């Protein structure tokens, strides 16, 4: 047997073992329920990932909704597309908290959007919900953590929820089914490059 043939056989044997492990995991995953996903970390792409999942769900004829915190009032590419496809949006629209610097106003704005979030979390017709940048609202104390957890735990069984934002509270991480951390290695803004329409917003 040639060296190439031996390498091919070894590769085939390794891949067969990988396949057996994957098949076993698939066979053991029998529970069907909506998922709670948390996308956190200091890197760019958390919201983008969340909107990617919303777009995927829409592509499968799922009904979706989005609540955005601290995104401000500027043009939003994802919203421009997704609202046309029937996605319900609720936007805090007060800008970043370091711009307003008014805790009372920011809290009221966050609470107004949170009331809509609670309604969405009770609606069995909504398949997937994105709570973009919710982690900040919890960390700043604008929205009560315990209230968020109770609402999430009592949502419809098949409803999936995506939460994005830096420094996700450990209790949110604990109750989540899937948690991803986006790590910042390099960012154009730190090199003095302006945010680019269609890429950054």
mmCIF file of C-alpha atoms in Angstrom:
data_model
loop_
_atom_site.group_PDB
_atom_site.id
_atom_site.type_symbol
_atom_site.label_atom_id
_atom_site.label_comp_id
_atom_site.label_asym_id
_atom_site.label_seq_id
_atom_site.Cartn_x
_atom_site.Cartn_y
_atom_site.Cartn_z
ATOM 1 C CA UNK A 1 0.000 0.000 0.000
ATOM 2 C CA UNK A 2 1.387 3.420 -0.955
ATOM 3 C CA UNK A 3 1.989 6.228 1.529
ATOM 4 C CA UNK A 4 -0.949 8.180 0.022
ATOM 5 C CA UNK A 5 -3.250 5.196 0.456
ATOM 6 C CA UNK A 6 -2.171 4.766 4.083
ATOM 7 C CA UNK A 7 -2.801 8.491 4.759
ATOM 8 C CA UNK A 8 -6.228 8.254 3.147
ATOM 9 C CA UNK A 9 -7.148 5.211 5.254
ATOM 10 C CA UNK A 10 -6.012 6.915 8.451
ATOM 11 C CA UNK A 11 -7.944 10.042 7.533
ATOM 12 C CA UNK A 12 -11.038 7.969 6.798
ATOM 13 C CA UNK A 13 -10.742 6.175 10.141
ATOM 14 C CA UNK A 14 -10.388 9.484 12.034
ATOM 15 C CA UNK A 15 -13.375 10.994 10.248
ATOM 16 C CA UNK A 16 -15.451 7.899 10.965
ATOM 17 C CA UNK A 17 -14.761 8.321 14.705
ATOM 18 C CA UNK A 18 -15.758 11.990 14.490
ATOM 19 C CA UNK A 19 -18.961 11.034 12.667
ATOM 20 C CA UNK A 20 -19.819 8.441 15.308
ATOM 21 C CA UNK A 21 -19.421 11.021 18.098
ATOM 22 C CA UNK A 22 -21.537 13.611 16.256
ATOM 23 C CA UNK A 23 -24.214 11.031 15.434
ATOM 24 C CA UNK A 24 -24.350 9.993 19.099
ATOM 25 C CA UNK A 25 -24.825 13.606 20.206
ATOM 26 C CA UNK A 26 -27.579 14.135 17.639
ATOM 27 C CA UNK A 27 -29.320 10.936 18.757
ATOM 28 C CA UNK A 28 -29.186 11.976 22.427
ATOM 29 C CA UNK A 29 -30.582 15.485 21.769
ATOM 30 C CA UNK A 30 -34.289 14.701 22.001
ATOM 31 C CA UNK A 31 -35.727 17.679 23.896
ATOM 32 C CA UNK A 32 -37.604 20.233 21.772
ATOM 33 C CA UNK A 33 -38.079 23.734 23.176
ATOM 34 C CA UNK A 34 -37.414 27.368 22.462
ATOM 35 C CA UNK A 35 -33.883 28.480 23.280
ATOM 36 C CA UNK A 36 -32.466 31.315 25.332
ATOM 37 C CA UNK A 37 -29.265 32.559 23.687
ATOM 38 C CA UNK A 38 -26.890 35.133 25.135
ATOM 39 C CA UNK A 39 -24.286 36.796 22.913
ATOM 40 C CA UNK A 40 -21.867 38.812 25.019
ATOM 41 C CA UNK A 41 -18.254 39.972 25.119
ATOM 42 C CA UNK A 42 -16.282 43.065 24.125
ATOM 43 C CA UNK A 43 -15.982 42.317 20.421
ATOM 44 C CA UNK A 44 -17.888 43.656 17.432
ATOM 45 C CA UNK A 45 -20.646 41.483 16.005
ATOM 46 C CA UNK A 46 -23.028 40.688 18.865
ATOM 47 C CA UNK A 47 -26.004 42.557 17.426
ATOM 48 C CA UNK A 48 -25.070 41.410 13.932
ATOM 49 C CA UNK A 49 -25.216 37.800 15.097
ATOM 50 C CA UNK A 50 -28.596 38.366 16.729
ATOM 51 C CA UNK A 51 -29.998 39.959 13.579
ATOM 52 C CA UNK A 52 -28.566 37.094 11.554
ATOM 53 C CA UNK A 53 -30.655 34.667 13.597
ATOM 54 C CA UNK A 54 -33.746 36.834 13.159
ATOM 55 C CA UNK A 55 -33.153 36.866 9.393
ATOM 56 C CA UNK A 56 -32.692 33.094 9.370
ATOM 57 C CA UNK A 57 -35.932 32.614 11.304
ATOM 58 C CA UNK A 58 -37.818 34.902 8.898
ATOM 59 C CA UNK A 59 -36.454 32.768 6.070
ATOM 60 C CA UNK A 60 -38.176 29.796 7.716
ATOM 61 C CA UNK A 61 -41.488 31.700 7.984
ATOM 62 C CA UNK A 62 -41.128 32.309 11.717
ATOM 63 C CA UNK A 63 -42.717 35.352 13.321
ATOM 64 C CA UNK A 64 -40.097 37.594 14.929
ATOM 65 C CA UNK A 65 -39.792 40.757 16.992
ATOM 66 C CA UNK A 66 -36.919 43.016 18.042
ATOM 67 C CA UNK A 67 -36.409 45.337 20.990
ATOM 68 C CA UNK A 68 -33.386 47.636 20.784
ATOM 69 C CA UNK A 69 -31.874 49.423 23.748
ATOM 70 C CA UNK A 70 -29.361 52.334 23.506
ATOM 71 C CA UNK A 71 -29.176 52.233 19.706
ATOM 72 C CA UNK A 72 -30.331 55.821 19.324
ATOM 73 C CA UNK A 73 -32.366 57.454 16.577
ATOM 74 C CA UNK A 74 -30.036 57.080 13.592
ATOM 75 C CA UNK A 75 -30.754 55.055 10.474
ATOM 76 C CA UNK A 76 -30.679 51.298 11.069
ATOM 77 C CA UNK A 77 -29.949 48.978 8.136
ATOM 78 C CA UNK A 78 -31.360 45.854 9.786
ATOM 79 C CA UNK A 79 -34.583 47.591 10.701
ATOM 80 C CA UNK A 80 -34.910 49.009 7.182
ATOM 81 C CA UNK A 81 -34.987 45.454 5.827
ATOM 82 C CA UNK A 82 -36.712 43.482 8.565
ATOM 83 C CA UNK A 83 -39.679 45.778 9.161
ATOM 84 C CA UNK A 84 -40.605 45.294 5.499
ATOM 85 C CA UNK A 85 -40.688 41.555 6.212
ATOM 86 C CA UNK A 86 -43.109 41.971 9.104
ATOM 87 C CA UNK A 87 -40.690 42.094 12.030
ATOM 88 C CA UNK A 88 -42.058 44.155 14.922
ATOM 89 C CA UNK A 89 -39.551 46.700 16.315
ATOM 90 C CA UNK A 90 -39.446 48.577 19.621
ATOM 91 C CA UNK A 91 -36.548 51.025 19.944
ATOM 92 C CA UNK A 92 -35.476 52.929 23.048
ATOM 93 C CA UNK A 93 -34.364 55.770 20.736
ATOM 94 C CA UNK A 94 -32.763 57.999 23.365
ATOM 95 C CA UNK A 95 -29.207 57.428 22.199
ATOM 96 C CA UNK A 96 -26.357 56.085 24.275
ATOM 97 C CA UNK A 97 -26.527 56.746 27.999
ATOM 98 C CA UNK A 98 -23.244 58.679 27.932
ATOM 99 C CA UNK A 99 -24.928 61.140 25.558
ATOM 100 C CA UNK A 100 -28.084 61.723 27.586
ATOM 101 C CA UNK A 101 -26.499 61.459 31.045
ATOM 102 C CA UNK A 102 -29.967 61.552 32.558
ATOM 103 C CA UNK A 103 -30.740 58.419 34.556
ATOM 104 C CA UNK A 104 -34.383 59.313 35.090
ATOM 105 C CA UNK A 105 -35.042 59.851 31.383
ATOM 106 C CA UNK A 106 -33.044 56.770 30.372
ATOM 107 C CA UNK A 107 -34.809 54.600 32.944
ATOM 108 C CA UNK A 108 -38.218 55.738 31.719
ATOM 109 C CA UNK A 109 -37.226 55.060 28.100
ATOM 110 C CA UNK A 110 -35.848 51.623 28.981
ATOM 111 C CA UNK A 111 -38.957 50.763 30.965
ATOM 112 C CA UNK A 112 -41.237 51.763 28.077
ATOM 113 C CA UNK A 113 -39.443 49.320 25.770
ATOM 114 C CA UNK A 114 -39.306 46.666 28.519
ATOM 115 C CA UNK A 115 -43.108 46.757 28.849
ATOM 116 C CA UNK A 116 -43.300 45.832 25.165
ATOM 117 C CA UNK A 117 -40.730 43.095 25.775
ATOM 118 C CA UNK A 118 -42.873 41.590 28.514
ATOM 119 C CA UNK A 119 -45.849 41.570 26.151
ATOM 120 C CA UNK A 120 -43.782 39.802 23.506
ATOM 121 C CA UNK A 121 -42.671 37.222 26.078
ATOM 122 C CA UNK A 122 -46.324 36.330 26.675
ATOM 123 C CA UNK A 123 -47.266 36.061 22.993
ATOM 124 C CA UNK A 124 -47.303 32.457 21.769
ATOM 125 C CA UNK A 125 -47.496 33.633 18.145
ATOM 126 C CA UNK A 126 -43.995 35.151 18.349
ATOM 127 C CA UNK A 127 -41.367 32.519 17.560
ATOM 128 C CA UNK A 128 -38.127 34.465 18.034
ATOM 129 C CA UNK A 129 -37.372 37.679 19.929
ATOM 130 C CA UNK A 130 -34.149 39.685 19.903
ATOM 131 C CA UNK A 131 -33.417 41.886 22.909
ATOM 132 C CA UNK A 132 -30.510 43.883 21.525
ATOM 133 C CA UNK A 133 -28.221 45.450 24.188
ATOM 134 C CA UNK A 134 -30.495 44.380 27.070
ATOM 135 C CA UNK A 135 -27.448 43.552 29.197
ATOM 136 C CA UNK A 136 -26.655 47.252 29.651
ATOM 137 C CA UNK A 137 -30.128 48.017 30.960
ATOM 138 C CA UNK A 138 -29.798 45.307 33.585
ATOM 139 C CA UNK A 139 -26.283 46.350 34.586
ATOM 140 C CA UNK A 140 -27.254 50.033 34.865
ATOM 141 C CA UNK A 141 -30.280 49.117 36.983
ATOM 142 C CA UNK A 142 -32.773 50.553 34.497
ATOM 143 C CA UNK A 143 -34.527 47.174 34.292
ATOM 144 C CA UNK A 144 -34.737 44.783 37.234
ATOM 145 C CA UNK A 145 -32.755 41.565 36.736
ATOM 146 C CA UNK A 146 -35.174 39.384 38.662
ATOM 147 C CA UNK A 147 -38.098 40.696 36.627
ATOM 148 C CA UNK A 148 -36.214 39.861 33.412
ATOM 149 C CA UNK A 149 -35.434 36.331 34.591
ATOM 150 C CA UNK A 150 -39.022 35.642 35.644
ATOM 151 C CA UNK A 151 -40.359 36.912 32.312
ATOM 152 C CA UNK A 152 -37.864 34.770 30.394
ATOM 153 C CA UNK A 153 -38.624 31.641 32.398
ATOM 154 C CA UNK A 154 -42.380 32.054 31.958
ATOM 155 C CA UNK A 155 -42.351 32.681 28.216
ATOM 156 C CA UNK A 156 -44.097 30.292 25.781
ATOM 157 C CA UNK A 157 -42.362 26.903 25.626
ATOM 158 C CA UNK A 158 -41.376 27.129 21.953
ATOM 159 C CA UNK A 159 -40.368 30.798 21.934
ATOM 160 C CA UNK A 160 -36.654 31.530 21.468
ATOM 161 C CA UNK A 161 -35.016 34.665 22.847
ATOM 162 C CA UNK A 162 -31.687 36.212 21.869
ATOM 163 C CA UNK A 163 -30.029 38.667 24.275
ATOM 164 C CA UNK A 164 -27.012 40.702 23.193
ATOM 165 C CA UNK A 165 -24.668 43.108 24.931
ATOM 166 C CA UNK A 166 -21.434 43.330 26.860
ATOM 167 C CA UNK A 167 -20.965 41.983 30.383
ATOM 168 C CA UNK A 168 -24.027 39.751 30.503
ATOM 169 C CA UNK A 169 -25.029 39.227 34.128
ATOM 170 C CA UNK A 170 -23.948 35.830 35.455
ATOM 171 C CA UNK A 171 -27.558 34.910 36.255
ATOM 172 C CA UNK A 172 -28.533 35.458 32.624
ATOM 173 C CA UNK A 173 -25.578 33.328 31.574
ATOM 174 C CA UNK A 174 -26.634 30.595 34.008
ATOM 175 C CA UNK A 175 -30.201 30.280 32.710
ATOM 176 C CA UNK A 176 -29.230 30.536 29.029
ATOM 177 C CA UNK A 177 -29.156 27.451 26.797
ATOM 178 C CA UNK A 178 -26.405 28.832 24.574
ATOM 179 C CA UNK A 179 -23.855 31.506 25.464
ATOM 180 C CA UNK A 180 -21.331 32.957 23.013
ATOM 181 C CA UNK A 181 -18.574 35.425 23.838
ATOM 182 C CA UNK A 182 -17.388 37.734 21.067
ATOM 183 C CA UNK A 183 -13.761 38.664 21.690
ATOM 184 C CA UNK A 184 -12.252 41.919 20.502
ATOM 185 C CA UNK A 185 -8.869 41.408 18.853
ATOM 186 C CA UNK A 186 -8.752 44.531 16.680
ATOM 187 C CA UNK A 187 -11.260 47.289 15.855
ATOM 188 C CA UNK A 188 -11.005 49.954 13.165
ATOM 189 C CA UNK A 189 -12.470 52.649 15.431
ATOM 190 C CA UNK A 190 -9.512 52.302 17.806
ATOM 191 C CA UNK A 191 -7.246 53.212 14.877
ATOM 192 C CA UNK A 192 -9.200 56.398 14.210
ATOM 193 C CA UNK A 193 -11.326 55.030 11.365
ATOM 194 C CA UNK A 194 -14.916 56.260 11.214
ATOM 195 C CA UNK A 195 -17.856 53.848 11.439
ATOM 196 C CA UNK A 196 -18.913 52.755 7.953
ATOM 197 C CA UNK A 197 -22.528 52.655 6.776
ATOM 198 C CA UNK A 198 -23.560 49.135 5.848
ATOM 199 C CA UNK A 199 -20.768 47.610 7.931
ATOM 200 C CA UNK A 200 -20.983 49.202 11.366
ATOM 201 C CA UNK A 201 -24.600 50.424 11.219
#
